[in-house]
Short mmCIF file of C-alpha atoms in Angstrom, two decimals:
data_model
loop_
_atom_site.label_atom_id
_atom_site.label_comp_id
_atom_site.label_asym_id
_atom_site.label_seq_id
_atom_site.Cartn_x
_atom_site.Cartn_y
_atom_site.Cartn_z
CA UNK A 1 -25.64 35.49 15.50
CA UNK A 2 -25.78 33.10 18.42
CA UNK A 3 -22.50 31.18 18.42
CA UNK A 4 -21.86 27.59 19.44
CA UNK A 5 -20.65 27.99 22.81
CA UNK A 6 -23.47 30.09 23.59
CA UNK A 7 -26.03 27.02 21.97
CA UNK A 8 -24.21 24.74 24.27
CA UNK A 9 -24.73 27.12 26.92
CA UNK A 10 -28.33 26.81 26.24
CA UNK A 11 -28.59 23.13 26.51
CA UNK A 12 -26.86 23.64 29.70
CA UNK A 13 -29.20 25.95 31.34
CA UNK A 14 -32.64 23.60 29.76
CA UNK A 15 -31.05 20.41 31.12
CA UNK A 16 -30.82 22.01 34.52
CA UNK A 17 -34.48 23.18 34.35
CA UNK A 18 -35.11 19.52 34.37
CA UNK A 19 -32.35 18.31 36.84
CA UNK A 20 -32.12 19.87 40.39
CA UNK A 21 -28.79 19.83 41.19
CA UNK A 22 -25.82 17.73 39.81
CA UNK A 23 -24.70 21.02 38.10
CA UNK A 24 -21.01 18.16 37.41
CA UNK A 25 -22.92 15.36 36.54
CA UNK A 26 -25.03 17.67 33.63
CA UNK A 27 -21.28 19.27 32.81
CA UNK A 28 -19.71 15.73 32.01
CA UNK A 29 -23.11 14.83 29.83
CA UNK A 30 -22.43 17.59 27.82
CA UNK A 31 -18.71 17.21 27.57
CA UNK A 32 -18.80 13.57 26.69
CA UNK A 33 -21.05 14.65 24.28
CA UNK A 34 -18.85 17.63 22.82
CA UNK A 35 -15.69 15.29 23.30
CA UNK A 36 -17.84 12.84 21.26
CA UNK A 37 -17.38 9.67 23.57
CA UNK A 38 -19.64 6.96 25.33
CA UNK A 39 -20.24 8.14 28.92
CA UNK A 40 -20.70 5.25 31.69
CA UNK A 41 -23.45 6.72 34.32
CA UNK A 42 -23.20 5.21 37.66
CA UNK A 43 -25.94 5.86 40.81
CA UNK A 44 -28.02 4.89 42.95
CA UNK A 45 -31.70 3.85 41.37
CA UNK A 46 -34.08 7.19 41.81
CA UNK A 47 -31.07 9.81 41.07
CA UNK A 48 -32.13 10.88 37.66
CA UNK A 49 -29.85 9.04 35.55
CA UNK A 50 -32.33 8.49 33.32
CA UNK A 51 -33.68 12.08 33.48
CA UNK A 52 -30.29 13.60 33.08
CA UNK A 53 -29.94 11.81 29.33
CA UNK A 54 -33.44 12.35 28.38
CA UNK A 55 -33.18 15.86 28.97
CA UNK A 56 -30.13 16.24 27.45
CA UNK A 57 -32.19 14.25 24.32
CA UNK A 58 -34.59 16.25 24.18
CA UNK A 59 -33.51 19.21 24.22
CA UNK A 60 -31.41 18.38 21.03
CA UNK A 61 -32.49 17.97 17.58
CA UNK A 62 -31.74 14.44 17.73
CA UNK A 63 -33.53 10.81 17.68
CA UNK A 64 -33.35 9.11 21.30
CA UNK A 65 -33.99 5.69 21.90
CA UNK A 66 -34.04 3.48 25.35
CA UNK A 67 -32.78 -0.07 25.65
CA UNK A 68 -33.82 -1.65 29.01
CA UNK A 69 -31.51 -4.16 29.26
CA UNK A 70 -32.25 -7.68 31.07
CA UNK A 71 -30.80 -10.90 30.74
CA UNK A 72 -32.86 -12.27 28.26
CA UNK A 73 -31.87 -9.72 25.31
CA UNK A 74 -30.66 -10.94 22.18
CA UNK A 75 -28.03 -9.28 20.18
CA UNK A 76 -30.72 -8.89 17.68
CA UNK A 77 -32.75 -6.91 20.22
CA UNK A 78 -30.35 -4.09 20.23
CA UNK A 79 -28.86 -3.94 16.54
CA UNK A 80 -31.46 -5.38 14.09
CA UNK A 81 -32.42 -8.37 12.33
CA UNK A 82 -32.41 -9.38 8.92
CA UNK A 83 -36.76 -9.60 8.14
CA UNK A 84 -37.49 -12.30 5.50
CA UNK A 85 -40.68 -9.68 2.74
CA UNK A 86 -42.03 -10.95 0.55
CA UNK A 87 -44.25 -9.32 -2.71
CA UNK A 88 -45.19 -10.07 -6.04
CA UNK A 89 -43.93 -13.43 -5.55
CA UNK A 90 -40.79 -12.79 -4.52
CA UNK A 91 -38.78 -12.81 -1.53
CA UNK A 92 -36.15 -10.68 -0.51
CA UNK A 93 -34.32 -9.90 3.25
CA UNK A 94 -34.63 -6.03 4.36
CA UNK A 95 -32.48 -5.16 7.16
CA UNK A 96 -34.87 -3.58 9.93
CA UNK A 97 -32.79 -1.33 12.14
CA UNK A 98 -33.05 -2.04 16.21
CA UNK A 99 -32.78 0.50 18.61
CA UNK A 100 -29.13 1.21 18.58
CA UNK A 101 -29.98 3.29 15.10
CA UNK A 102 -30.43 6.67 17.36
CA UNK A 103 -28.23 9.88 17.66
CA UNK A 104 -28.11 9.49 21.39
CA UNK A 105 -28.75 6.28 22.82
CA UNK A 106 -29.73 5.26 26.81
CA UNK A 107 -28.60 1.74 27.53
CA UNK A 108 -30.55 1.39 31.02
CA UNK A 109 -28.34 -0.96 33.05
CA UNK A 110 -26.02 -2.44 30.44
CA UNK A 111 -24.66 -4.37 33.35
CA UNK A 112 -27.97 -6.90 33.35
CA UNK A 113 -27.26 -7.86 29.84
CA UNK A 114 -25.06 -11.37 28.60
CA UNK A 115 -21.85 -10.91 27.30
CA UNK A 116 -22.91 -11.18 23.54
CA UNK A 117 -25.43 -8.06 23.86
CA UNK A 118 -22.54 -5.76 25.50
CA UNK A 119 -20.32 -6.71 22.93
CA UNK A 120 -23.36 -5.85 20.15
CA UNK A 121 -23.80 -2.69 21.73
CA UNK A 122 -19.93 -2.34 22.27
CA UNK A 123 -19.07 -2.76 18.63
CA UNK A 124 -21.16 0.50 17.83
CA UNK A 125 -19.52 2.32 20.90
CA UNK A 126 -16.18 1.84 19.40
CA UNK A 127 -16.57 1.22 15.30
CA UNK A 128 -19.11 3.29 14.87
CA UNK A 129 -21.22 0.57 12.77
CA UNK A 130 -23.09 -2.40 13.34
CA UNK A 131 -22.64 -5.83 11.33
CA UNK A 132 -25.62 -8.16 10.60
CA UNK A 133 -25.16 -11.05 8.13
CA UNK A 134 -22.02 -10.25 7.36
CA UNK A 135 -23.51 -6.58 5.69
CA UNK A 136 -22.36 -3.33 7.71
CA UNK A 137 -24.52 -0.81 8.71
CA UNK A 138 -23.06 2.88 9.52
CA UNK A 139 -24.53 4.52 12.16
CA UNK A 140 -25.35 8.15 11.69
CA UNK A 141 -22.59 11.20 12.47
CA UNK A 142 -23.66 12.29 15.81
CA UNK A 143 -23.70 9.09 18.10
CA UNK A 144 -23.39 8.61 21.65
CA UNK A 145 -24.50 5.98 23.65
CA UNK A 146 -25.07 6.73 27.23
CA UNK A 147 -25.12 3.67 29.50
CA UNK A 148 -25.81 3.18 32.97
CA UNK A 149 -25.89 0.78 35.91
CA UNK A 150 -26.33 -0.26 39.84
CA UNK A 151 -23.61 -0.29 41.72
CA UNK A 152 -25.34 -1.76 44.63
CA UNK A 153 -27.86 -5.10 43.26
CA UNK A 154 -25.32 -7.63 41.89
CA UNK A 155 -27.99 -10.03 41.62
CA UNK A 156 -28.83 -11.19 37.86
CA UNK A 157 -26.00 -8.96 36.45
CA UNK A 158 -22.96 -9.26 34.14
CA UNK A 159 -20.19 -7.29 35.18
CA UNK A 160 -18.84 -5.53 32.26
CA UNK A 161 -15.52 -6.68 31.21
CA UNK A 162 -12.56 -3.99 32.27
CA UNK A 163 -11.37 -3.86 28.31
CA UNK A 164 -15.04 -3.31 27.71
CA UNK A 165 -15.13 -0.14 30.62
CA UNK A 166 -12.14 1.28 29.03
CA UNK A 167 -14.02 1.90 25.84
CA UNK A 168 -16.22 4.22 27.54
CA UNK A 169 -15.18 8.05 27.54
CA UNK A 170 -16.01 8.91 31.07
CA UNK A 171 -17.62 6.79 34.20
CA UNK A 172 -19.87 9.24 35.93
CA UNK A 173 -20.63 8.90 39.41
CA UNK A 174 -24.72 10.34 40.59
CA UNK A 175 -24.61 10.80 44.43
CA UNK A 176 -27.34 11.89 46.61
CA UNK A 177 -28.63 15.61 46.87
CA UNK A 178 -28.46 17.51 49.79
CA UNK A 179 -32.12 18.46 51.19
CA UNK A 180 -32.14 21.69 49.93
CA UNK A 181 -32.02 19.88 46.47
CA UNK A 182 -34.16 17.25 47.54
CA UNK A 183 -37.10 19.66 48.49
CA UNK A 184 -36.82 21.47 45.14
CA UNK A 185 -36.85 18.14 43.42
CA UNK A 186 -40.62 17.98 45.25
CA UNK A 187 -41.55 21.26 44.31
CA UNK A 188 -40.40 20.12 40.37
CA UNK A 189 -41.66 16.87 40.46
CA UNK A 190 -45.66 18.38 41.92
CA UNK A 191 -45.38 21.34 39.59
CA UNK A 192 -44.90 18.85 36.12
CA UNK A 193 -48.13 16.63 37.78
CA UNK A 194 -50.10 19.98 37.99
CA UNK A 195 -48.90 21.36 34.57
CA UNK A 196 -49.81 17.54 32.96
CA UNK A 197 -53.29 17.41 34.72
CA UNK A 198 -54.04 21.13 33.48
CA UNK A 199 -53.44 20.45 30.24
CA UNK A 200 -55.39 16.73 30.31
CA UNK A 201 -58.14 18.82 31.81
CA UNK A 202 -58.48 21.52 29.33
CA UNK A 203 -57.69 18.62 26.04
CA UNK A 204 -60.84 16.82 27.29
CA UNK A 205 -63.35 20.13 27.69
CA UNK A 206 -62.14 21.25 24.63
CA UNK A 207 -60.37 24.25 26.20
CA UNK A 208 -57.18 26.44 24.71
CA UNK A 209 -53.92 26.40 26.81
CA UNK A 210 -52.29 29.17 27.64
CA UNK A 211 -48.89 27.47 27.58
CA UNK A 212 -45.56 29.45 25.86
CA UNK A 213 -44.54 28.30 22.69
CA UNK A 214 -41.99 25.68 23.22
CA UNK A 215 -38.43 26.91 22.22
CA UNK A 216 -36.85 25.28 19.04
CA UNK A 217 -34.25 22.87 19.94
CA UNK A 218 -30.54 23.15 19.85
CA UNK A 219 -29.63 21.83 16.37
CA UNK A 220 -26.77 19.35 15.41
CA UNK A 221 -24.85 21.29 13.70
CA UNK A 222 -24.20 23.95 17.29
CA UNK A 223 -22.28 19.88 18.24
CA UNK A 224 -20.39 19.68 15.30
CA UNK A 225 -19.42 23.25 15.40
CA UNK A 226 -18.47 23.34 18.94
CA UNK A 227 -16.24 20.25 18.35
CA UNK A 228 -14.47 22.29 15.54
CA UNK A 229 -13.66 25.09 18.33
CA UNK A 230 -12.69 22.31 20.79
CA UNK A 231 -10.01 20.49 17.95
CA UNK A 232 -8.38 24.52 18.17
CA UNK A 233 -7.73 24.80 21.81
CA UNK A 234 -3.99 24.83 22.29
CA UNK A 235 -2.59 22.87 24.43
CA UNK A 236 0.74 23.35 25.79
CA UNK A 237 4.05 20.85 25.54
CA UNK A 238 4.08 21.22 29.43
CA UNK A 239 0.09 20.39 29.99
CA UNK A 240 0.25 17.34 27.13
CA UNK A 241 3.57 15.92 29.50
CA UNK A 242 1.30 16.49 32.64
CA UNK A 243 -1.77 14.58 31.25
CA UNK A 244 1.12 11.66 30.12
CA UNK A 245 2.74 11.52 33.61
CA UNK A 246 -0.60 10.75 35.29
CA UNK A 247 -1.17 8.16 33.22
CA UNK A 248 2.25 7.16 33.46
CA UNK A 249 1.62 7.01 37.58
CA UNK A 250 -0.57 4.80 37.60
CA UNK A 251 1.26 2.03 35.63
CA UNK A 252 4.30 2.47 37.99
CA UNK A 253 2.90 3.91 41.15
CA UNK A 254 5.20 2.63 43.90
CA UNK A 255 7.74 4.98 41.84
CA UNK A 256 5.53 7.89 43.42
CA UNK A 257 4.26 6.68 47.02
CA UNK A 258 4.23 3.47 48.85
CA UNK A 259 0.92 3.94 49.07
CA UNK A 260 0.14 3.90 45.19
CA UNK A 261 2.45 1.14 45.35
CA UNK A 262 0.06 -0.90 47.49
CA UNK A 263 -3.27 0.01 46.25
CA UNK A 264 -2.77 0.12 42.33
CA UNK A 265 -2.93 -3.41 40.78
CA UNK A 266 -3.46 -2.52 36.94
CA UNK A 267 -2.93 1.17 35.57
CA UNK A 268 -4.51 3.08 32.62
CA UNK A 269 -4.47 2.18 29.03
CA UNK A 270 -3.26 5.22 26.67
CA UNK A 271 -7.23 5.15 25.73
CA UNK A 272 -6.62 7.39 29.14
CA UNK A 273 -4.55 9.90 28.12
CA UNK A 274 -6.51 10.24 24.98
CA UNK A 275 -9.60 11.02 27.30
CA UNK A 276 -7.83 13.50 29.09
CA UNK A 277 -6.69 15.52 26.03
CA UNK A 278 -10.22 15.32 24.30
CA UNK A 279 -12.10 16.08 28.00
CA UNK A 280 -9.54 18.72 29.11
CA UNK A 281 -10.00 20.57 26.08
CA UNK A 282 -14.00 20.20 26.35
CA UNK A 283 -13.81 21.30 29.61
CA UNK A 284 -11.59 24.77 28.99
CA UNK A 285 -13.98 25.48 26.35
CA UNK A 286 -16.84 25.49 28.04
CA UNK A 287 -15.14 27.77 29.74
CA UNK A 288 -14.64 30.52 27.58
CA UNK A 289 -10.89 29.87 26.99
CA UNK A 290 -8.96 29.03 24.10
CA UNK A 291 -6.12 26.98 26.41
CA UNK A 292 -5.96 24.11 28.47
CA UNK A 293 -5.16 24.50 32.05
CA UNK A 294 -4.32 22.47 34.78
CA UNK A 295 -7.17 22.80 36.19
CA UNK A 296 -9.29 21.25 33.44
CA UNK A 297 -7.31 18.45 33.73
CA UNK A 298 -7.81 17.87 36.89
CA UNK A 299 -11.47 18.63 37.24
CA UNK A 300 -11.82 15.69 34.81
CA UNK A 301 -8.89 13.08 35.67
CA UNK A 302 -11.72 11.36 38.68
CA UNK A 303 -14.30 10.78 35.37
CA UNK A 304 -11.70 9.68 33.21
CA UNK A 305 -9.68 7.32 35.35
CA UNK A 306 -12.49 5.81 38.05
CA UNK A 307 -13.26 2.96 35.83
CA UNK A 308 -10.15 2.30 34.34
CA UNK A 309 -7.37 1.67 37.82
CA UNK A 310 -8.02 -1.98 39.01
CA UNK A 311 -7.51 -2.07 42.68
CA UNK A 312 -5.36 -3.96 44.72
CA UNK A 313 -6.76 -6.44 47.46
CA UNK A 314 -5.29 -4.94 49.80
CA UNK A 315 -6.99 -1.49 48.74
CA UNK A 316 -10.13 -2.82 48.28
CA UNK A 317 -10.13 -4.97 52.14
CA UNK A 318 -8.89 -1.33 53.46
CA UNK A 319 -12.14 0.73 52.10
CA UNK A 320 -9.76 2.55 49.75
CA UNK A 321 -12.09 3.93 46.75
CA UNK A 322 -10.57 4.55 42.97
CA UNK A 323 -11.56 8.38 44.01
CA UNK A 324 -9.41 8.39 46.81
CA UNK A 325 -6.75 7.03 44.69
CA UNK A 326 -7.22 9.57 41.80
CA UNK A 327 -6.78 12.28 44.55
CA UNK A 328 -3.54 11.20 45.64
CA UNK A 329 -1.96 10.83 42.37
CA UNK A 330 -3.20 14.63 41.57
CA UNK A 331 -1.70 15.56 44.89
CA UNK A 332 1.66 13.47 43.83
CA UNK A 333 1.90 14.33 40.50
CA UNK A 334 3.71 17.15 39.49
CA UNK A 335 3.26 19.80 36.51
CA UNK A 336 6.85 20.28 34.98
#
């Protein structure tokens, strides 16, 4: 019997099949899925953000829907409207559900969308449920929006609010890959062109494929189950003290180093330490251990604190980067 870590191990290896590369960046997906969060993916346009989730979709028994956002949504674009029917001579409103209604969710640069559409989409992030009309709608057990953005074109955009970023699990940084990468991404990328115009080819002469039956995909209940593993893992008084202490840093950082003194401005909400108990645990179970290390912790503490430390001025005018800070308050920190 194939057990849930080894399903998850699965979606792992299919996702990467897709992805070249960004071996992390498919990790965290899968975590923040596991850990069952919102994840925040931030890159570059052309880095396979958009791959990454639909991979990850569709390799899951699961309904995926896209939202491109732009400045001219409407709250209604996202959740649903209220739709005046009418038969037999009577009238009635039926709720008709918007995109939002979907196990996992892409919200393609949430950052272009007003302030009343985040906060539509934002409700569902956090509650779980959308409200229309004053009715509530509950949105189905597995959930997970996955939203991403450009750092780089602040043009026509609408920075998200930072009590808005620290709803989201994990903020997931796509960088570039290194040519070896990049010239496998060619090879990929020509290979699914051949394999599309093949099977166009042999559609319109009538022809049979010879393709492999497509393997079944990873249910929902391998997600629930793993999560019931992940609620198990132990973790120790000594590793739950070491998640609270870097948390703790970065709310009084000149306690630690003048130099966290000078470049922290605003520390992490206990929504923080939360994420690193649910993430650290994700991570050591993926794996294969039934403990949580300090290792785990800090393989995820970049993820779960980049978009929640505001920066200082002076940090920011001396090129210092919330990764650079995250590093030295690993490297200050101490496990007691």
């Amino acid at each position: 019997m194939t057990t849930p870590l080894q399903q998850i191990q699965s979606l792992r290896e299919r996702m990467q099949q897709s992805i070249i590369g960004q071996h992390e960046v498919i990790e965290r997906l899968i975590i923040g899925l596991l850990a069952n969060g919102n994840l925040l993916v931030e890159g570059l346009p052309g880095l396979a953000k958009t791959r990454a989730i639909k991979a990850m979709a569709e390799n899951l028994e699961a309904d995926f829907s896209r939202i491109q956002f732009t400045p001219d949504l409407l709250p209604s674009d996202v959740t649903g409207t209220e739709v005046y029917h009418q038969a037999g001579g009577e009238g009635t409103f039926r709720f008709e559900q918007g995109p939002i209604f979907a196990n996992i969710v892409l919200a393609d640069e949430i950052n272009r969308a007003p302030a009343k559409v985040q906060a539509a989409l934002l409700e569902a992030m956090e509650e779980r449920q959308v409200t229309v009309s004053g009715t509530t709608h509950k949105m189905e057990p597995l959930f997970m929006v996955m939203a991403t953005q450009n750092p780089v074109e602040q043009e026509g955009t609408y920075p998200l609010p930072e009590a808005q970023m620290d709803r989201f699990l994990m903020h997931v940084l796509i960088t570039y890959p290194p040519v070896e990468d990049e010239v496998k991404v060619i090879e990929l990328v020509r290979a699914e062109e051949q394999k599309a115009l093949a099977s166009t080819s042999e559609k319109s002469t009538g022809g049979k494929t010879d393709q492999p039956e497509e393997r079944s995909a990873i249910p929902q209940s391998a997600i629930f189950d793993a999560r019931a593993e992940i609620a198990a893992i132990h973790v120790s008084e000594a590793i739950a003290k070491y998640m609270a202490d870097l948390v703790y840093a970065t709310r009084t950082p000149a306690a630690y180093s003048d130099d966290l003194g000078r470049w922290i401005e605003i520390g992490a909400s206990p929504r923080a330490s939360i994420a690193l108990d649910k993430c650290g645990r994700t991570h050591a179970w993926l794996n294969g251990r039934d403990y949580v290390d300090p290792l785990d912790i800090q393989a995820i503490a970049p993820d779960v604190f980049r978009h929640r430390l505001t920066l200082s001025f002076e940090a920011e005018g001396d090129g210092v980067t919330p990764d650079k800070v995250i590093e030295e308050i690993i490297k200050t920190v101490a496990l007691t």
